[in-house]
Short mmCIF file of C-alpha atoms in Angstrom, two decimals:
data_model
loop_
_atom_site.label_atom_id
_atom_site.label_comp_id
_atom_site.label_asym_id
_atom_site.label_seq_id
_atom_site.Cartn_x
_atom_site.Cartn_y
_atom_site.Cartn_z
CA MET A 1 31.63 -12.80 33.77
CA ILE A 2 30.12 -10.39 31.42
CA ASP A 3 26.23 -10.30 31.55
CA PRO A 4 25.20 -11.32 27.77
CA THR A 5 22.42 -8.90 27.94
CA SER A 6 23.62 -6.25 28.97
CA THR A 7 23.36 -2.58 26.86
CA THR A 8 27.44 -2.42 26.99
CA SER A 9 28.20 -6.26 25.71
CA ARG A 10 25.78 -5.83 23.47
CA ALA A 11 27.03 -2.97 21.82
CA GLY A 12 30.53 -4.76 21.90
CA ALA A 13 29.36 -7.80 20.32
CA ALA A 14 27.96 -5.29 17.66
CA SER A 15 31.52 -3.71 17.07
CA ALA A 16 33.11 -7.15 17.48
CA THR A 17 30.72 -9.15 14.28
CA GLY A 18 30.51 -5.18 12.34
CA VAL A 19 27.09 -4.98 13.15
CA PRO A 20 26.55 -0.80 14.17
CA ALA A 21 26.11 -0.11 17.70
CA SER A 22 23.05 1.69 16.77
CA ALA A 23 21.03 -1.45 15.38
CA VAL A 24 21.54 -3.02 19.15
CA VAL A 25 21.47 -0.13 21.52
CA PRO A 26 18.56 1.41 22.20
CA THR A 27 17.83 5.43 21.34
CA GLY A 28 15.61 6.18 23.94
CA ARG A 29 12.28 7.31 23.02
CA ARG A 30 11.45 10.71 22.01
CA PRO A 31 7.43 11.18 23.00
CA PHE A 32 7.36 15.01 21.41
CA ALA A 33 8.58 14.20 18.20
CA ALA A 34 6.47 10.95 18.25
CA ALA A 35 3.29 12.91 19.24
CA PHE A 36 3.46 15.85 16.64
CA ARG A 37 4.72 13.15 13.59
CA ALA A 38 1.29 11.16 14.57
CA LEU A 39 -1.03 14.43 14.70
CA VAL A 40 0.82 15.16 11.56
CA ALA A 41 0.12 12.27 9.75
CA LEU A 42 -3.73 12.31 11.47
CA ALA A 43 -3.89 15.83 9.74
CA ALA A 44 -2.63 14.45 5.95
CA LEU A 45 -5.21 11.77 6.40
CA THR A 46 -8.24 13.82 7.82
CA GLY A 47 -7.37 16.23 4.68
CA ILE A 48 -7.65 13.26 2.37
CA VAL A 49 -10.83 11.96 4.14
CA LEU A 50 -12.28 14.71 3.73
CA ASP A 51 -11.71 15.43 0.02
CA THR A 52 -12.80 11.44 -0.25
CA ILE A 53 -16.50 12.18 1.25
CA ASP A 54 -16.84 15.41 -0.89
CA SER A 55 -15.67 13.57 -4.29
CA ASP A 56 -17.85 12.03 -6.89
CA ASP A 57 -15.03 10.50 -8.76
CA LEU A 58 -12.36 8.47 -6.58
CA GLY A 59 -10.28 8.26 -9.71
CA ARG A 60 -10.14 11.73 -10.40
CA LEU A 61 -9.09 12.80 -6.74
CA PHE A 62 -6.43 10.28 -6.20
CA SER A 63 -4.75 11.43 -9.71
CA TYR A 64 -3.54 14.70 -8.01
CA PHE A 65 -0.24 15.09 -6.89
CA THR A 66 -1.78 17.01 -3.99
CA ILE A 67 -3.37 13.60 -2.41
CA GLN A 68 -0.82 11.44 -3.39
CA SER A 69 2.08 14.03 -1.55
CA ASN A 70 -0.35 13.81 1.07
CA ILE A 71 -0.51 10.06 1.04
CA LEU A 72 3.41 10.20 1.53
CA VAL A 73 3.14 12.43 4.34
CA ALA A 74 0.64 10.52 6.30
CA VAL A 75 2.61 6.93 5.56
CA SER A 76 6.10 8.15 6.44
CA PHE A 77 4.94 10.49 9.74
CA ALA A 78 2.67 7.31 11.14
CA TRP A 79 6.20 5.88 10.68
CA ALA A 80 8.58 8.21 12.04
CA ALA A 81 6.06 8.27 15.16
CA HIS A 82 5.92 4.75 15.93
CA ARG A 83 9.59 4.54 15.58
CA ALA A 84 10.24 7.64 17.85
CA TRP A 85 7.90 6.44 20.39
CA THR A 86 9.71 2.94 20.30
CA ALA A 87 12.98 4.45 20.54
CA ARG A 88 14.12 3.16 17.77
CA PRO A 89 16.31 4.60 15.15
CA ALA A 90 14.84 7.51 12.95
CA LEU A 91 13.92 6.63 8.80
CA SER A 92 16.65 7.26 6.69
CA PRO A 93 16.91 10.86 5.48
CA ARG A 94 16.43 9.47 1.80
CA ILE A 95 12.59 9.08 2.96
CA THR A 96 12.07 12.01 5.09
CA GLY A 97 13.73 14.50 2.39
CA ALA A 98 11.45 12.74 0.06
CA ALA A 99 8.33 13.51 1.88
CA LEU A 100 9.82 16.80 3.07
CA LEU A 101 10.08 17.35 -1.20
CA TYR A 102 6.97 16.08 -2.31
CA ILE A 103 4.65 18.10 0.18
CA SER A 104 6.49 21.46 0.02
CA ILE A 105 5.94 21.16 -3.75
CA THR A 106 2.40 20.71 -2.88
CA GLY A 107 2.12 23.72 -0.89
CA LEU A 108 4.44 26.30 -3.10
CA VAL A 109 2.43 25.06 -6.82
CA PHE A 110 -0.85 25.67 -4.57
CA HIS A 111 0.08 29.25 -3.06
CA PHE A 112 2.04 30.33 -5.76
CA VAL A 113 0.37 28.74 -8.72
CA LEU A 114 -2.58 27.17 -8.89
CA SER A 115 -4.01 30.08 -6.30
CA ASN A 116 -2.79 33.06 -8.29
CA ASP A 117 -4.68 34.55 -10.72
CA SER A 118 -1.95 35.79 -12.69
CA SER A 119 0.17 32.82 -13.06
CA GLY A 120 -1.84 31.53 -16.28
CA PHE A 121 -2.36 28.39 -14.46
CA SER A 122 -4.89 29.03 -11.55
CA MET A 123 -7.51 26.96 -10.41
CA THR A 124 -9.49 28.95 -8.05
CA SER A 125 -13.46 28.29 -8.24
CA ASP A 126 -16.09 28.01 -5.10
CA ARG A 127 -15.29 25.33 -2.70
CA THR A 128 -17.50 23.37 -0.43
CA PRO A 129 -16.88 23.77 2.99
CA LEU A 130 -15.53 20.51 3.34
CA GLU A 131 -13.62 20.94 0.11
CA SER A 132 -12.23 24.30 1.85
CA ALA A 133 -11.11 22.23 5.31
CA ALA A 134 -9.20 19.74 3.49
CA ASN A 135 -7.36 22.35 1.24
CA GLN A 136 -5.88 23.84 4.14
CA LEU A 137 -4.91 21.09 6.08
CA LEU A 138 -3.24 19.33 2.92
CA HIS A 139 -2.09 22.39 1.12
CA THR A 140 -0.83 24.36 4.14
CA VAL A 141 -0.70 22.32 7.61
CA THR A 142 0.73 19.60 6.21
CA PRO A 143 3.75 21.42 3.97
CA LEU A 144 4.32 23.81 7.38
CA ALA A 145 3.89 21.00 10.06
CA ALA A 146 6.77 19.09 7.98
CA ALA A 147 8.89 21.88 7.49
CA PHE A 148 9.00 22.44 10.87
CA ASP A 149 9.50 18.71 11.85
CA TRP A 150 12.50 18.76 9.64
CA LEU A 151 13.86 22.27 11.35
CA VAL A 152 13.38 21.39 15.05
CA LEU A 153 13.00 17.61 15.11
CA THR A 154 15.58 16.12 13.19
CA VAL A 155 19.48 17.05 13.08
CA PRO A 156 21.21 18.87 10.07
CA GLY A 157 23.11 17.32 7.89
CA GLY A 158 21.34 13.99 6.99
CA PHE A 159 20.50 15.23 3.39
CA LEU A 160 23.29 14.45 0.20
CA LEU A 161 23.78 16.11 -2.77
CA ARG A 162 22.76 12.67 -4.93
CA HIS A 163 19.45 12.92 -2.89
CA ALA A 164 18.16 15.81 -4.94
CA TRP A 165 17.82 14.45 -8.17
CA GLN A 166 16.74 10.93 -6.65
CA TRP A 167 13.78 12.78 -5.07
CA LEU A 168 12.99 13.69 -8.66
CA VAL A 169 12.13 10.39 -9.84
CA TYR A 170 8.35 10.46 -8.25
CA PRO A 171 7.82 13.87 -9.95
CA LEU A 172 8.86 12.78 -12.96
CA LEU A 173 7.40 9.69 -13.55
CA TYR A 174 3.83 11.17 -12.54
CA LEU A 175 4.09 13.51 -15.70
CA PRO A 176 3.45 10.27 -18.14
CA PHE A 177 1.00 8.83 -15.48
CA ALA A 178 -0.74 12.45 -15.99
CA LEU A 179 -0.55 12.80 -19.62
CA ILE A 180 -1.63 8.45 -19.98
CA ARG A 181 -4.40 8.88 -17.77
CA GLY A 182 -5.71 11.98 -19.72
CA ALA A 183 -5.10 10.62 -23.29
CA LEU A 184 -7.45 7.42 -22.13
CA LEU A 185 -10.46 9.44 -21.08
CA ASP A 186 -12.71 11.10 -23.61
CA PRO A 187 -12.17 14.67 -24.41
CA GLY A 188 -14.29 16.93 -22.46
CA THR A 189 -14.22 14.75 -19.34
CA GLU A 190 -13.77 17.12 -16.16
CA GLY A 191 -10.76 16.57 -14.81
CA ARG A 192 -9.28 14.60 -17.84
CA TYR A 193 -5.86 16.62 -17.04
CA PRO A 194 -4.70 17.06 -12.67
CA TYR A 195 -3.56 20.57 -13.20
CA PRO A 196 -3.57 23.46 -16.24
CA PHE A 197 -0.08 23.25 -16.98
CA LEU A 198 -0.62 19.73 -17.78
CA ASP A 199 -3.64 20.34 -20.38
CA VAL A 200 -2.54 19.08 -23.61
CA ASP A 201 -6.10 20.53 -24.81
CA LEU A 202 -4.91 23.77 -23.37
CA HIS A 203 -1.08 23.90 -24.73
CA GLY A 204 -0.56 20.75 -26.66
CA TYR A 205 2.25 18.68 -26.25
CA ALA A 206 5.21 20.96 -26.89
CA GLY A 207 3.56 23.37 -24.57
CA ILE A 208 3.51 20.47 -21.95
CA ALA A 209 7.08 19.61 -22.71
CA THR A 210 8.22 23.42 -22.10
CA ASN A 211 6.18 23.79 -18.29
CA ALA A 212 7.69 20.17 -17.53
CA VAL A 213 11.09 21.31 -18.46
CA VAL A 214 10.56 24.86 -16.06
CA PHE A 215 8.64 22.62 -12.88
CA GLY A 216 11.19 20.08 -13.59
CA LEU A 217 13.71 22.78 -12.74
CA ALA A 218 12.68 24.66 -10.34
CA PHE A 219 11.67 21.30 -8.26
CA TYR A 220 15.31 20.41 -8.80
CA GLY A 221 16.23 23.68 -7.60
CA LEU A 222 13.78 23.74 -4.65
CA ALA A 223 15.51 19.66 -3.76
CA LEU A 224 19.07 21.26 -3.79
CA ALA A 225 18.26 24.59 -1.96
CA LEU A 226 16.54 21.81 0.86
CA THR A 227 19.77 19.82 0.72
CA LEU A 228 22.36 22.83 0.88
CA ALA A 229 20.36 24.30 3.86
CA ASP A 230 20.32 21.21 6.00
CA ARG A 231 24.13 21.32 6.21
CA VAL A 232 23.68 25.20 7.40
CA ARG A 233 21.03 25.05 9.64
CA PRO A 234 21.54 25.82 13.09
CA HIS A 235 21.90 22.69 15.06
CA LEU A 236 19.19 23.07 17.94
CA ARG A 237 19.65 20.86 21.12
CA GLY A 238 16.55 18.61 22.50
CA PRO A 239 17.96 14.86 23.29
CA ARG A 240 14.49 13.96 24.10
CA ASN A 241 13.36 14.60 20.71
CA ARG A 242 16.15 15.03 18.40
CA ILE A 243 18.23 12.03 16.60
CA SER A 244 21.13 12.22 14.52
CA PRO A 245 20.43 11.11 10.67
CA THR A 246 22.53 8.06 11.02
CA GLY A 247 19.89 6.67 13.77
CA SER A 248 22.99 6.98 16.53
CA GLY A 249 21.02 8.05 19.22
CA PRO A 250 19.31 11.04 20.68
CA LEU A 251 21.52 14.13 20.27
CA LYS A 252 23.58 14.74 23.63
#
């Protein structure tokens, strides 16, 4: 008689009922991936907390794309760490790819636009030690860590072309959010618009529309680049810590 509790019988039963075997057969714990992702989540959370402590306007603080994207990183990486530690299938590439894209946007826009005096949209100013530490965590550490996790701890091929435009839903919704919030605040309010390229007082709605198209196309190009890079990047091996994009188990 076949032991109904055995791994083989569970996989066979799953196959017979049409349930993927990955939903029944344990995938194996991935301790390094779990620890690294927990640290990434902690870095994002620490940066948010430091900014919160130093802020006198939490509404303004949480209106920033930086804070929102790092909240997503903190949640998704903590969730992924738990799944890796408990030997569960990896998160959907649609979720991990979205987190990667948004935090990449955060890092790239900060370093190449907001911190660049020649960009025309710079936000350089004197910062307190807490602000400086938070900036490094939220704009440099978490984007680089998310890229490392993607390149080293996940198997290539999970991102699909349709994901590229699906991921843009949030950045597109962020635009009306920022504009409506600014319209509801009194003129002259500090931080009325979160970023210079969204400042209606400076550029007018026509200028904002132009900026939105330029940034939108750039973000879509980045999403496509990540999707295509995911298809051609090297297939590094590490069976204890890497898992296939379908969640079928550790890489062999």
